[in-house]
Amino acid sequence: MKKIIVAMPTGFFSLLATLFLVYLSLAANPLDVQSVKLFPHADKCAHFLMYFGCTTVYLFEYAKHKLPHHTSLSVELAITTFAAVMGILLEIAQLTLTNSREFEYLDCVANATGAFAGFMLMRFWGMHFVRNLLYHTVTRRKHHRRYKSQRKIGQQ
């Protein structure tokens, strides 16, 4: 599985996530579901989860692209801001481009909150997970070069 993830071109999963998000945001009835009553503001939870997932995918691919090096906080924040702004623009597109969808301010808030939560997860836990998962597959090394050189110094 690791080799498949590494072999995919950078941006492939991000493109799929973006296209899926645009489709769900602009299609009249994307999942072909009749009105289902779940709980009040269930759609806000869906918006949160969609942008949480999308931002997580974007940051995962960025981390995969940067291996074996560490990621940059400023780039991660730019990616997160892109996802949040995309959510706001898709809400505006619902207002202007479709007759079947409605613009809601709380959807914009849920989109931005989901993107920020995805950033927080990836920044404080996910990047470590990505490095542990894919580092040895990408570098084909057993140990990081820095640690290897420190071992040689200690052995002398």
XYZ file of N, CA and C in Angstrom:
468
model
N 0.816 -1.190 0.000
C 0.000 0.000 0.000
C 0.863 1.258 0.000
N 1.964 1.228 0.783
C 2.847 2.380 0.840
C 3.422 2.697 -0.533
N 3.820 1.652 -1.254
C 4.418 1.871 -2.571
C 3.412 2.472 -3.539
N 2.151 2.088 -3.421
C 1.111 2.651 -4.286
C 0.922 4.129 -3.971
N 0.874 4.466 -2.684
C 0.705 5.866 -2.287
C 1.873 6.703 -2.784
N 3.081 6.198 -2.635
C 4.264 6.936 -3.074
C 4.313 7.037 -4.594
N 3.852 5.998 -5.292
C 3.923 5.984 -6.752
C 2.915 6.934 -7.400
N 1.827 7.241 -6.720
C 0.835 8.152 -7.303
C 1.460 9.527 -7.465
N 1.179 10.201 -8.572
C 1.755 11.535 -8.754
C 1.248 12.500 -7.684
N 2.110 13.414 -7.291
C 1.730 14.399 -6.287
C 0.568 15.225 -6.811
N -0.445 15.351 -5.996
C -1.622 16.122 -6.373
C -2.784 15.287 -6.856
N -2.579 14.001 -7.067
C -3.644 13.143 -7.591
C -4.820 13.070 -6.625
N -4.541 12.750 -5.371
C -5.619 12.635 -4.386
C -6.220 14.004 -4.073
N -5.405 15.049 -4.125
C -5.920 16.400 -3.905
C -6.888 16.792 -5.010
N -6.539 16.448 -6.234
C -7.432 16.741 -7.354
C -8.744 15.979 -7.215
N -8.663 14.704 -6.849
C -9.887 13.921 -6.643
C -10.745 14.513 -5.532
N -10.116 14.895 -4.430
C -10.864 15.473 -3.308
C -11.521 16.786 -3.712
N -10.808 17.608 -4.476
C -11.358 18.887 -4.908
C -12.529 18.687 -5.855
N -12.376 17.798 -6.829
C -13.476 17.538 -7.766
C -14.699 16.982 -7.045
N -14.479 16.099 -6.093
C -15.581 15.535 -5.319
C -16.284 16.629 -4.514
N -15.506 17.519 -3.927
C -16.059 18.619 -3.142
C -16.863 19.580 -4.014
N -16.340 19.908 -5.184
C -17.057 20.799 -6.102
C -18.359 20.149 -6.551
N -18.307 18.867 -6.866
C -19.521 18.154 -7.279
C -20.565 18.163 -6.165
N -20.149 17.823 -4.950
C -21.102 17.809 -3.835
C -21.655 19.198 -3.534
N -20.859 20.219 -3.777
C -21.293 21.579 -3.465
C -22.228 22.165 -4.508
N -22.049 21.803 -5.773
C -22.803 22.477 -6.827
C -23.886 21.636 -7.488
N -23.859 20.332 -7.328
C -24.890 19.486 -7.944
C -26.216 19.674 -7.206
N -27.314 19.524 -7.950
C -28.645 19.749 -7.377
C -28.935 18.779 -6.233
N -28.808 17.511 -6.476
C -29.010 16.489 -5.444
C -27.906 15.454 -5.644
N -26.684 15.755 -5.173
C -25.524 14.946 -5.543
C -25.603 13.480 -5.135
N -26.211 13.189 -4.027
C -26.269 11.801 -3.571
C -27.612 11.159 -3.876
N -28.473 11.882 -4.580
C -29.790 11.394 -4.978
C -30.561 10.851 -3.771
N -30.582 11.654 -2.739
C -31.264 11.287 -1.502
C -32.460 12.210 -1.326
N -33.579 11.637 -0.981
C -34.740 12.456 -0.661
C -34.500 13.106 0.697
N -35.318 14.040 1.041
C -35.149 14.773 2.286
C -35.141 13.821 3.486
N -33.998 13.745 4.129
C -33.836 12.888 5.301
C -33.652 13.794 6.511
N -34.452 13.605 7.503
C -34.341 14.407 8.726
C -33.400 13.702 9.696
N -32.238 14.263 9.907
C -31.278 13.685 10.843
C -31.359 14.410 12.183
N -30.836 15.598 12.228
C -30.902 16.455 13.407
C -30.647 17.871 12.918
N -31.013 18.863 13.692
C -30.815 20.245 13.241
C -29.339 20.521 12.935
N -29.106 21.170 11.845
C -27.761 21.564 11.395
C -26.861 20.376 11.070
N -27.432 19.281 10.654
C -26.625 18.121 10.252
C -25.768 18.463 9.041
N -26.283 19.345 8.176
C -25.497 19.731 7.004
C -24.238 20.495 7.398
N -24.272 21.197 8.523
C -23.064 21.904 8.991
C -21.988 20.895 9.392
N -22.415 19.800 9.997
C -21.461 18.729 10.333
C -20.868 18.130 9.062
N -21.707 17.978 8.037
C -21.223 17.445 6.763
C -20.214 18.404 6.133
N -20.491 19.705 6.174
C -19.549 20.694 5.641
C -18.232 20.634 6.411
N -18.317 20.576 7.726
C -17.116 20.484 8.559
C -16.286 19.268 8.162
N -16.934 18.115 8.063
C -16.215 16.877 7.745
C -15.633 16.893 6.336
N -16.355 17.479 5.375
C -15.834 17.528 4.001
C -14.563 18.368 3.930
N -14.559 19.535 4.557
C -13.377 20.391 4.483
C -12.270 19.918 5.417
N -12.626 19.251 6.480
C -11.635 18.590 7.325
C -10.894 17.543 6.496
N -11.644 16.709 5.802
C -11.044 15.664 4.970
C -10.240 16.225 3.816
N -10.772 17.248 3.178
C -10.084 17.845 2.031
C -8.745 18.457 2.459
N -8.743 19.200 3.541
C -7.505 19.801 4.030
C -6.511 18.732 4.457
N -7.009 17.682 5.072
C -6.140 16.580 5.475
C -5.477 15.940 4.260
N -6.242 15.747 3.195
C -5.683 15.174 1.964
C -4.637 16.116 1.374
N -4.951 17.412 1.306
C -3.988 18.382 0.775
C -2.678 18.347 1.566
N -2.777 18.364 2.885
C -1.571 18.396 3.714
C -0.818 17.070 3.676
N -1.539 15.965 3.567
C -0.896 14.658 3.426
C -0.060 14.627 2.149
N -0.638 15.120 1.059
C 0.104 15.108 -0.208
C 1.295 16.061 -0.166
N 1.135 17.182 0.494
C 2.263 18.099 0.634
C 3.389 17.434 1.431
N 3.037 16.760 2.515
C 4.047 16.074 3.330
C 4.719 14.968 2.529
N 3.935 14.243 1.744
C 4.502 13.174 0.911
C 5.474 13.763 -0.109
N 5.112 14.911 -0.668
C 5.957 15.570 -1.663
C 7.278 16.050 -1.048
N 7.240 16.492 0.205
C 8.431 17.046 0.852
C 9.372 15.988 1.413
N 8.929 14.750 1.545
C 9.793 13.714 2.113
C 11.098 13.625 1.342
N 12.208 13.434 1.963
C 12.460 13.139 3.369
C 12.580 14.386 4.243
N 12.297 15.563 3.703
C 12.444 16.803 4.470
C 11.169 17.098 5.249
N 11.286 17.984 6.200
C 10.137 18.389 7.001
C 9.329 19.445 6.257
N 8.084 19.593 6.653
C 7.191 20.544 5.995
C 7.358 21.933 6.595
N 6.834 22.919 5.878
C 6.920 24.309 6.301
C 5.565 24.760 6.850
N 5.581 25.395 8.003
C 4.346 25.872 8.618
C 3.641 26.881 7.726
N 4.395 27.774 7.091
C 3.768 28.794 6.250
C 3.065 28.168 5.049
N 3.640 27.129 4.476
C 2.984 26.453 3.352
C 1.743 25.711 3.839
N 1.838 25.086 4.994
C 0.671 24.397 5.550
C -0.467 25.380 5.808
N -0.149 26.559 6.341
C -1.181 27.574 6.573
C -1.756 28.086 5.259
N -0.916 28.218 4.236
C -1.415 28.644 2.925
C -2.363 27.600 2.341
N -2.029 26.337 2.488
C -2.897 25.259 1.998
C -4.227 25.275 2.747
N -4.169 25.468 4.054
C -5.388 25.522 4.864
C -6.239 26.724 4.475
N -5.607 27.862 4.267
C -6.333 29.058 3.838
C -6.966 28.839 2.475
N -6.254 28.178 1.574
C -6.820 27.861 0.262
C -8.093 27.037 0.405
N -8.057 26.017 1.257
C -9.242 25.168 1.443
C -10.400 25.973 2.020
N -10.128 26.834 2.993
C -11.189 27.645 3.592
C -11.769 28.633 2.579
N -10.912 29.283 1.808
C -11.384 30.230 0.788
C -12.155 29.500 -0.304
N -11.700 28.311 -0.670
C -12.441 27.520 -1.658
C -13.842 27.220 -1.141
N -13.975 26.912 0.145
C -15.288 26.663 0.726
C -16.187 27.879 0.641
N -15.634 29.046 0.920
C -16.419 30.281 0.833
C -16.803 30.559 -0.613
N -15.870 30.382 -1.539
C -16.172 30.621 -2.958
C -17.208 29.639 -3.496
N -17.165 28.398 -3.036
C -18.182 27.438 -3.470
C -19.551 27.791 -2.901
N -19.588 28.360 -1.715
C -20.870 28.833 -1.176
C -21.402 29.996 -2.008
N -20.525 30.900 -2.412
C -20.939 32.008 -3.277
C -21.386 31.474 -4.631
N -20.696 30.450 -5.137
C -21.099 29.829 -6.406
C -22.482 29.199 -6.284
N -22.806 28.645 -5.129
C -24.152 28.103 -4.932
C -25.195 29.207 -5.049
N -24.856 30.386 -4.585
C -25.767 31.525 -4.653
C -25.945 32.012 -6.083
N -24.858 32.048 -6.838
C -24.906 32.664 -8.164
C -25.097 31.683 -9.310
N -24.568 30.481 -9.212
C -24.567 29.560 -10.350
C -25.690 28.534 -10.339
N -26.285 28.280 -9.195
C -27.310 27.242 -9.128
C -28.628 27.820 -8.631
N -29.698 27.181 -9.049
C -31.019 27.551 -8.550
C -31.468 26.613 -7.441
N -30.834 25.464 -7.353
C -31.279 24.435 -6.413
C -30.550 24.483 -5.073
N -29.485 25.259 -4.974
C -28.699 25.321 -3.731
C -28.797 26.725 -3.149
N -28.566 26.833 -1.853
C -28.666 28.119 -1.170
C -27.358 28.461 -0.463
N -27.084 29.750 -0.407
C -25.929 30.267 0.320
C -26.291 30.389 1.799
N -25.392 29.923 2.675
C -25.591 30.083 4.117
C -24.265 30.482 4.758
N -24.322 31.506 5.587
C -23.116 31.953 6.281
C -22.554 30.870 7.197
N -23.438 30.132 7.844
C -22.961 29.083 8.755
C -22.243 27.960 8.009
N -22.599 27.743 6.744
C -21.854 26.772 5.939
C -20.417 27.247 5.733
N -20.255 28.546 5.489
C -18.903 29.108 5.339
C -18.100 28.924 6.626
N -18.748 29.157 7.753
C -18.075 28.985 9.047
C -17.698 27.517 9.250
N -18.612 26.612 8.915
C -18.328 25.179 9.063
C -17.192 24.752 8.133
N -17.169 25.289 6.910
C -16.095 24.969 5.966
C -14.738 25.413 6.519
N -14.670 26.666 6.965
C -13.404 27.201 7.475
C -12.976 26.480 8.755
N -13.930 26.173 9.616
C -13.612 25.459 10.854
C -13.101 24.051 10.556
N -13.717 23.381 9.599
C -13.256 22.051 9.204
C -11.852 22.086 8.627
N -11.579 23.095 7.793
C -10.235 23.228 7.220
C -9.205 23.464 8.328
N -9.533 24.340 9.272
C -8.604 24.623 10.367
C -8.403 23.394 11.255
N -9.467 22.649 11.511
C -9.340 21.429 12.329
C -8.478 20.388 11.610
N -8.616 20.285 10.283
C -7.762 19.385 9.510
C -6.302 19.789 9.606
N -6.058 21.097 9.557
C -4.699 21.608 9.725
C -4.146 21.235 11.102
N -4.952 21.450 12.133
C -4.494 21.160 13.499
C -4.159 19.673 13.658
N -5.010 18.815 13.135
C -4.751 17.377 13.233
C -3.460 17.010 12.514
N -3.320 17.485 11.284
C -2.133 17.121 10.507
C -0.869 17.751 11.086
N -0.961 18.955 11.562
C 0.224 19.639 12.082
C 0.750 18.972 13.351
N -0.148 18.612 14.245
C 0.287 18.136 15.550
C 0.297 16.624 15.698
N -0.207 15.910 14.715
C -0.151 14.451 14.780
C 0.119 13.844 13.407
N -0.549 14.314 12.400
C -0.517 13.681 11.091
C 0.821 13.719 10.383
N 1.549 14.825 10.494
C 2.836 14.910 9.802
C 3.807 13.869 10.353
N 3.776 13.658 11.638
C 4.611 12.616 12.245
C 4.196 11.246 11.710
N 2.902 11.024 11.608
C 2.379 9.762 11.085
C 2.818 9.553 9.635
N 2.719 10.603 8.808
C 3.113 10.499 7.397
C 4.593 10.165 7.294
N 5.406 10.840 8.074
C 6.849 10.573 8.023
C 7.156 9.141 8.440
N 6.527 8.675 9.506
C 6.767 7.299 9.953
C 6.259 6.287 8.942
N 5.145 6.586 8.313
C 4.546 5.655 7.367
C 5.348 5.555 6.076
N 5.756 6.698 5.541
C 6.311 6.715 4.190
C 7.806 6.973 4.104
N 8.448 7.373 5.181
C 9.846 7.791 5.100
C 10.746 6.714 4.514
N 10.679 5.522 5.031
C 11.584 4.465 4.584
C 11.240 3.984 3.181
N 9.986 4.127 2.777
C 9.601 3.758 1.415
C 10.187 4.743 0.416
N 10.178 6.021 0.766
C 10.682 7.053 -0.143
C 12.201 7.058 -0.184
N 12.846 6.985 0.957
C 14.298 7.137 1.005
C 15.053 5.837 0.815
N 14.405 4.726 1.087
C 15.026 3.404 1.019
C 16.242 3.313 1.947
N 16.168 4.048 3.052
C 17.213 3.993 4.064
C 16.639 3.391 5.330
N 17.515 2.764 6.085
C 17.048 2.209 7.354
C 17.010 3.282 8.434
N 17.926 4.228 8.377
C 17.981 5.266 9.396
C 18.228 6.599 8.717
N 17.849 7.629 9.406
C 18.096 8.973 8.910
C 19.603 9.218 8.911
N 20.115 9.883 7.899
C 21.542 10.103 7.745
C 22.148 10.793 8.971
N 21.443 11.744 9.538
C 21.963 12.473 10.691
C 22.224 11.520 11.856
N 21.296 10.622 12.102
C 21.456 9.686 13.208
C 22.559 8.675 12.910
N 22.709 8.326 11.667
C 23.747 7.379 11.283
C 25.130 7.997 11.531
N 25.295 9.271 11.178
C 26.592 9.919 11.379
C 26.878 10.106 12.867
N 25.865 10.351 13.674
C 26.071 10.492 15.110
C 26.496 9.168 15.730
N 25.982 8.069 15.193
C 26.385 6.759 15.699
C 27.853 6.509 15.407
N 28.315 6.892 14.212
C 29.722 6.687 13.865
C 30.628 7.505 14.779
N 30.206 8.721 15.087
C 31.007 9.576 15.964
C 31.110 8.946 17.345
N 30.017 8.417 17.838
C 29.996 7.796 19.158
C 30.796 6.508 19.205
N 30.974 5.828 18.080
C 31.685 4.558 18.046
C 33.193 4.757 18.017
N 33.657 5.943 17.650
C 35.100 6.172 17.528
C 35.777 6.346 18.845
